[in-house]
Short mmCIF file of C-alpha atoms in Angstrom, two decimals:
data_model
loop_
_atom_site.label_atom_id
_atom_site.label_comp_id
_atom_site.label_asym_id
_atom_site.label_seq_id
_atom_site.Cartn_x
_atom_site.Cartn_y
_atom_site.Cartn_z
CA UNK K 1 -9.03 -99.80 -142.05
CA UNK K 2 -10.77 -96.52 -142.88
CA UNK K 3 -13.47 -95.61 -140.41
CA UNK K 4 -16.53 -93.43 -140.79
CA UNK K 5 -15.56 -89.98 -142.01
CA UNK K 6 -17.60 -86.81 -141.46
CA UNK K 7 -17.14 -83.37 -142.95
CA UNK K 8 -16.94 -80.66 -141.81
CA UNK K 9 -15.90 -81.27 -138.19
CA UNK K 10 -17.23 -77.91 -137.12
CA UNK K 11 -19.78 -75.56 -138.66
CA UNK K 12 -20.71 -72.12 -137.37
CA UNK K 13 -23.57 -70.36 -139.08
CA UNK K 14 -26.14 -67.66 -138.54
CA UNK K 15 -29.72 -68.48 -137.71
CA UNK K 16 -31.80 -68.90 -140.85
CA UNK K 17 -28.96 -70.19 -143.04
CA UNK K 18 -28.89 -73.63 -144.66
CA UNK K 19 -26.16 -76.13 -143.83
CA UNK K 20 -25.15 -79.48 -145.30
CA UNK K 21 -23.07 -82.21 -143.72
CA UNK K 22 -21.43 -85.18 -145.39
CA UNK K 23 -20.79 -88.70 -144.13
CA UNK K 24 -18.63 -91.34 -145.78
CA UNK K 25 -19.33 -94.76 -144.23
CA UNK K 26 -17.02 -97.74 -143.98
CA UNK K 27 -16.84 -98.94 -147.57
CA UNK K 28 -18.47 -102.35 -147.25
CA UNK K 29 -21.27 -101.16 -144.95
CA UNK K 30 -24.71 -100.89 -146.51
CA UNK K 31 -26.48 -99.32 -143.52
CA UNK K 32 -25.93 -95.69 -142.63
CA UNK K 33 -27.42 -93.88 -139.63
CA UNK K 34 -27.67 -90.25 -138.54
CA UNK K 35 -27.90 -89.31 -134.87
CA UNK K 36 -27.96 -85.98 -133.03
CA UNK K 37 -26.24 -85.46 -129.69
CA UNK K 38 -26.73 -82.45 -127.45
CA UNK K 39 -24.47 -81.57 -124.55
CA UNK K 40 -24.75 -84.01 -121.66
CA UNK K 41 -27.08 -86.37 -123.50
CA UNK K 42 -26.81 -89.61 -125.41
CA UNK K 43 -27.14 -89.64 -129.19
CA UNK K 44 -30.71 -89.57 -130.52
CA UNK K 45 -31.69 -91.37 -133.71
CA UNK K 46 -32.65 -89.22 -136.70
CA UNK K 47 -32.80 -91.49 -139.74
CA UNK K 48 -31.20 -94.46 -141.46
CA UNK K 49 -30.55 -95.85 -144.92
CA UNK K 50 -30.23 -99.36 -146.25
CA UNK K 51 -28.16 -98.79 -149.39
CA UNK K 52 -29.87 -95.80 -151.06
CA UNK K 53 -33.29 -96.35 -149.47
CA UNK K 54 -34.25 -94.21 -146.47
CA UNK K 55 -36.08 -96.74 -144.30
CA UNK K 56 -36.95 -94.81 -141.14
CA UNK K 57 -37.15 -91.20 -140.00
CA UNK K 58 -37.53 -90.02 -136.42
CA UNK K 59 -40.18 -87.50 -135.40
CA UNK K 60 -37.17 -85.36 -134.44
CA UNK K 61 -36.52 -84.91 -138.14
CA UNK K 62 -38.69 -81.91 -138.95
CA UNK K 63 -39.52 -80.73 -142.47
CA UNK K 64 -36.41 -78.53 -142.36
CA UNK K 65 -34.21 -81.63 -142.30
CA UNK K 66 -33.51 -83.80 -145.31
CA UNK K 67 -31.08 -86.65 -145.81
CA UNK K 68 -29.97 -88.41 -148.94
CA UNK K 69 -27.73 -91.30 -149.83
CA UNK K 70 -27.34 -91.32 -153.62
CA UNK K 71 -25.97 -94.56 -155.04
CA UNK K 72 -25.82 -96.07 -151.56
CA UNK K 73 -22.42 -94.64 -150.79
CA UNK K 74 -21.90 -91.33 -148.94
CA UNK K 75 -24.80 -89.50 -147.32
CA UNK K 76 -25.67 -85.84 -146.82
CA UNK K 77 -27.80 -84.26 -144.12
CA UNK K 78 -29.19 -80.81 -144.89
CA UNK K 79 -30.81 -78.45 -142.44
CA UNK K 80 -32.74 -75.54 -143.93
CA UNK K 81 -33.51 -72.28 -142.13
CA UNK K 82 -31.43 -73.23 -139.10
CA UNK K 83 -32.70 -72.41 -135.61
CA UNK K 84 -30.90 -72.02 -132.27
CA UNK K 85 -32.22 -75.40 -131.20
CA UNK K 86 -30.38 -77.10 -134.06
CA UNK K 87 -27.05 -76.53 -132.30
CA UNK K 88 -25.73 -80.02 -131.57
CA UNK K 89 -23.26 -82.69 -132.62
CA UNK K 90 -24.48 -84.58 -135.69
CA UNK K 91 -23.13 -88.11 -135.72
CA UNK K 92 -23.05 -90.60 -138.56
CA UNK K 93 -22.69 -94.35 -138.07
CA UNK K 94 -22.53 -97.32 -140.41
CA UNK K 95 -22.96 -101.05 -140.10
CA UNK K 96 -22.94 -104.12 -142.32
CA UNK K 97 -26.69 -104.53 -141.92
CA UNK K 98 -26.54 -108.11 -140.65
CA UNK K 99 -28.51 -108.72 -137.47
CA UNK K 100 -26.94 -107.11 -134.42
CA UNK K 101 -23.76 -106.06 -136.18
CA UNK K 102 -22.14 -103.10 -134.43
CA UNK K 103 -22.63 -99.55 -135.55
CA UNK K 104 -19.37 -97.66 -136.00
CA UNK K 105 -19.51 -93.92 -135.45
CA UNK K 106 -17.65 -91.04 -137.01
CA UNK K 107 -16.38 -88.14 -134.93
CA UNK K 108 -19.33 -85.98 -135.84
CA UNK K 109 -20.00 -82.48 -137.11
CA UNK K 110 -20.50 -79.89 -134.38
CA UNK K 111 -23.03 -77.27 -135.47
CA UNK K 112 -23.18 -73.92 -133.71
CA UNK K 113 -25.95 -71.44 -134.56
CA UNK K 114 -25.20 -67.80 -133.84
CA UNK R 1 -39.71 -90.98 -123.94
CA UNK R 2 -36.68 -92.44 -122.21
CA UNK R 3 -36.59 -96.12 -123.04
CA UNK R 4 -33.12 -96.72 -121.53
CA UNK R 5 -32.34 -95.31 -118.11
CA UNK R 6 -28.69 -95.07 -117.07
CA UNK R 7 -27.13 -94.47 -113.67
CA UNK R 8 -25.15 -92.91 -112.12
CA UNK R 9 -24.75 -89.63 -114.02
CA UNK R 10 -21.16 -89.38 -112.83
CA UNK R 11 -18.72 -91.64 -111.07
CA UNK R 12 -15.33 -91.16 -109.45
CA UNK R 13 -13.19 -94.25 -108.90
CA UNK R 14 -9.68 -94.71 -107.59
CA UNK R 15 -7.09 -96.18 -109.94
CA UNK R 16 -7.23 -99.96 -109.71
CA UNK R 17 -10.82 -99.96 -108.49
CA UNK R 18 -13.99 -101.32 -110.12
CA UNK R 19 -16.30 -98.97 -112.04
CA UNK R 20 -19.93 -100.07 -112.26
CA UNK R 21 -22.55 -98.43 -114.48
CA UNK R 22 -26.14 -99.61 -114.61
CA UNK R 23 -28.88 -99.45 -117.23
CA UNK R 24 -32.52 -100.43 -117.28
CA UNK R 25 -34.73 -100.79 -120.33
CA UNK R 26 -38.47 -100.93 -120.93
CA UNK R 27 -38.95 -102.47 -124.37
CA UNK R 28 -38.81 -106.26 -124.14
CA UNK R 29 -38.36 -106.43 -127.92
CA UNK R 30 -34.79 -105.12 -127.59
CA UNK R 31 -32.34 -107.88 -128.48
CA UNK R 32 -28.95 -106.19 -128.64
CA UNK R 33 -27.27 -104.20 -125.88
CA UNK R 34 -23.97 -102.42 -126.64
CA UNK R 35 -21.85 -100.16 -124.49
CA UNK R 36 -20.02 -97.22 -126.04
CA UNK R 37 -17.12 -95.10 -124.76
CA UNK R 38 -16.85 -91.47 -125.82
CA UNK R 39 -13.96 -89.05 -125.33
CA UNK R 40 -14.43 -85.27 -125.71
CA UNK R 41 -14.61 -84.22 -129.34
CA UNK R 42 -14.86 -87.81 -130.56
CA UNK R 43 -17.66 -90.08 -131.66
CA UNK R 44 -18.83 -93.02 -129.53
CA UNK R 45 -16.64 -96.12 -129.84
CA UNK R 46 -18.04 -99.60 -129.26
CA UNK R 47 -16.63 -101.29 -126.16
CA UNK R 48 -18.59 -104.50 -125.75
CA UNK R 49 -22.07 -105.79 -126.56
CA UNK R 50 -24.37 -108.57 -125.38
CA UNK R 51 -27.50 -110.40 -126.50
CA UNK R 52 -30.27 -111.36 -124.03
CA UNK R 53 -29.60 -115.10 -124.32
CA UNK R 54 -26.32 -114.59 -122.44
CA UNK R 55 -26.10 -113.48 -118.79
CA UNK R 56 -22.50 -112.29 -118.85
CA UNK R 57 -19.84 -111.36 -121.39
CA UNK R 58 -16.25 -110.47 -120.64
CA UNK R 59 -13.68 -108.80 -122.88
CA UNK R 60 -10.43 -107.92 -121.16
CA UNK R 61 -11.17 -105.60 -118.23
CA UNK R 62 -14.76 -104.98 -119.40
CA UNK R 63 -17.69 -107.19 -118.38
CA UNK R 64 -21.40 -106.88 -119.17
CA UNK R 65 -23.84 -108.49 -116.76
CA UNK R 66 -27.37 -108.98 -118.11
CA UNK R 67 -30.56 -109.70 -116.13
CA UNK R 68 -33.37 -110.36 -118.58
CA UNK R 69 -36.13 -110.79 -115.98
CA UNK R 70 -35.25 -107.48 -114.32
CA UNK R 71 -34.67 -105.78 -117.70
CA UNK R 72 -31.33 -104.49 -116.46
CA UNK R 73 -27.73 -104.68 -117.61
CA UNK R 74 -24.51 -103.28 -116.28
CA UNK R 75 -20.93 -102.54 -117.28
CA UNK R 76 -18.09 -103.42 -114.94
CA UNK R 77 -14.62 -101.99 -115.58
CA UNK R 78 -12.03 -103.90 -113.58
CA UNK R 79 -8.70 -102.38 -112.56
CA UNK R 80 -9.89 -98.94 -113.69
CA UNK R 81 -7.16 -96.72 -115.15
CA UNK R 82 -6.94 -92.94 -115.65
CA UNK R 83 -7.14 -93.59 -119.41
CA UNK R 84 -10.62 -95.02 -118.85
CA UNK R 85 -11.85 -91.54 -117.87
CA UNK R 86 -14.56 -90.85 -120.45
CA UNK R 87 -18.33 -90.81 -120.90
CA UNK R 88 -19.96 -94.21 -121.16
CA UNK R 89 -23.29 -94.88 -122.86
CA UNK R 90 -25.43 -97.96 -122.75
CA UNK R 91 -27.74 -98.56 -125.68
CA UNK R 92 -30.33 -101.01 -126.94
CA UNK R 93 -31.76 -101.95 -130.30
CA UNK R 94 -34.18 -104.36 -131.90
CA UNK R 95 -33.12 -106.40 -134.88
CA UNK R 96 -29.94 -104.44 -135.44
CA UNK R 97 -31.80 -101.25 -136.20
CA UNK R 98 -31.63 -97.82 -134.58
CA UNK R 99 -29.87 -97.57 -131.23
CA UNK R 100 -31.65 -96.08 -128.22
CA UNK R 101 -29.05 -94.60 -125.88
CA UNK R 102 -28.98 -93.91 -122.17
CA UNK R 103 -28.10 -90.41 -120.99
CA UNK R 104 -24.48 -91.31 -120.24
CA UNK R 105 -22.16 -91.67 -117.25
CA UNK R 106 -19.10 -89.45 -116.84
CA UNK R 107 -16.36 -91.61 -115.35
CA UNK R 108 -13.29 -90.11 -113.71
CA UNK R 109 -10.53 -92.40 -112.53
CA UNK R 110 -8.25 -90.76 -109.97
CA UNK R 111 -4.58 -91.70 -110.04
#
């Protein structure tokens, strides 16, 4: 059973650079979620997709953030002009989309801004 | 805004003891309450979940107790083991949508 896969696991970049993360959900799952987790805190919701449609975006998702899920399979999260405050763990989760089905998380991408 | 409040922030329990973590929520529209376990460098892993029409759910050594009128729920870990040392998060959602997480509890089980 292949779980949620995220790439890269770690990303170190200079302030002002653009970064892109990839998430491959569990194959039969049609819902895909992005969360952000800072040290000592619980994950915070960023956005989610039902198939290829982006259905909700958090106010945390500024104009510098964009997410896509072409063809309803993998998803990418891009951050443009990175800032120090973007340093965090970016987590992806997927679920089947049926009511109250569990969300399964990947191991995240840790972003460090120099 | 913090819609799910979790306590305590950290907890030390002797091996074989009972670990108890509490959460309180504000939004009465929440209808799904999972608990996640997270080890350093890993993503959260689902432990157990409950719906508000049930007052208690048990899976192995893990039990959720749910008090709908008080808007509170708790995780009990029986016979706690050193391997249970991790960070635990409660969460809540409405209609299977986005999860709202508590701030987490760092559990250390002393052998």
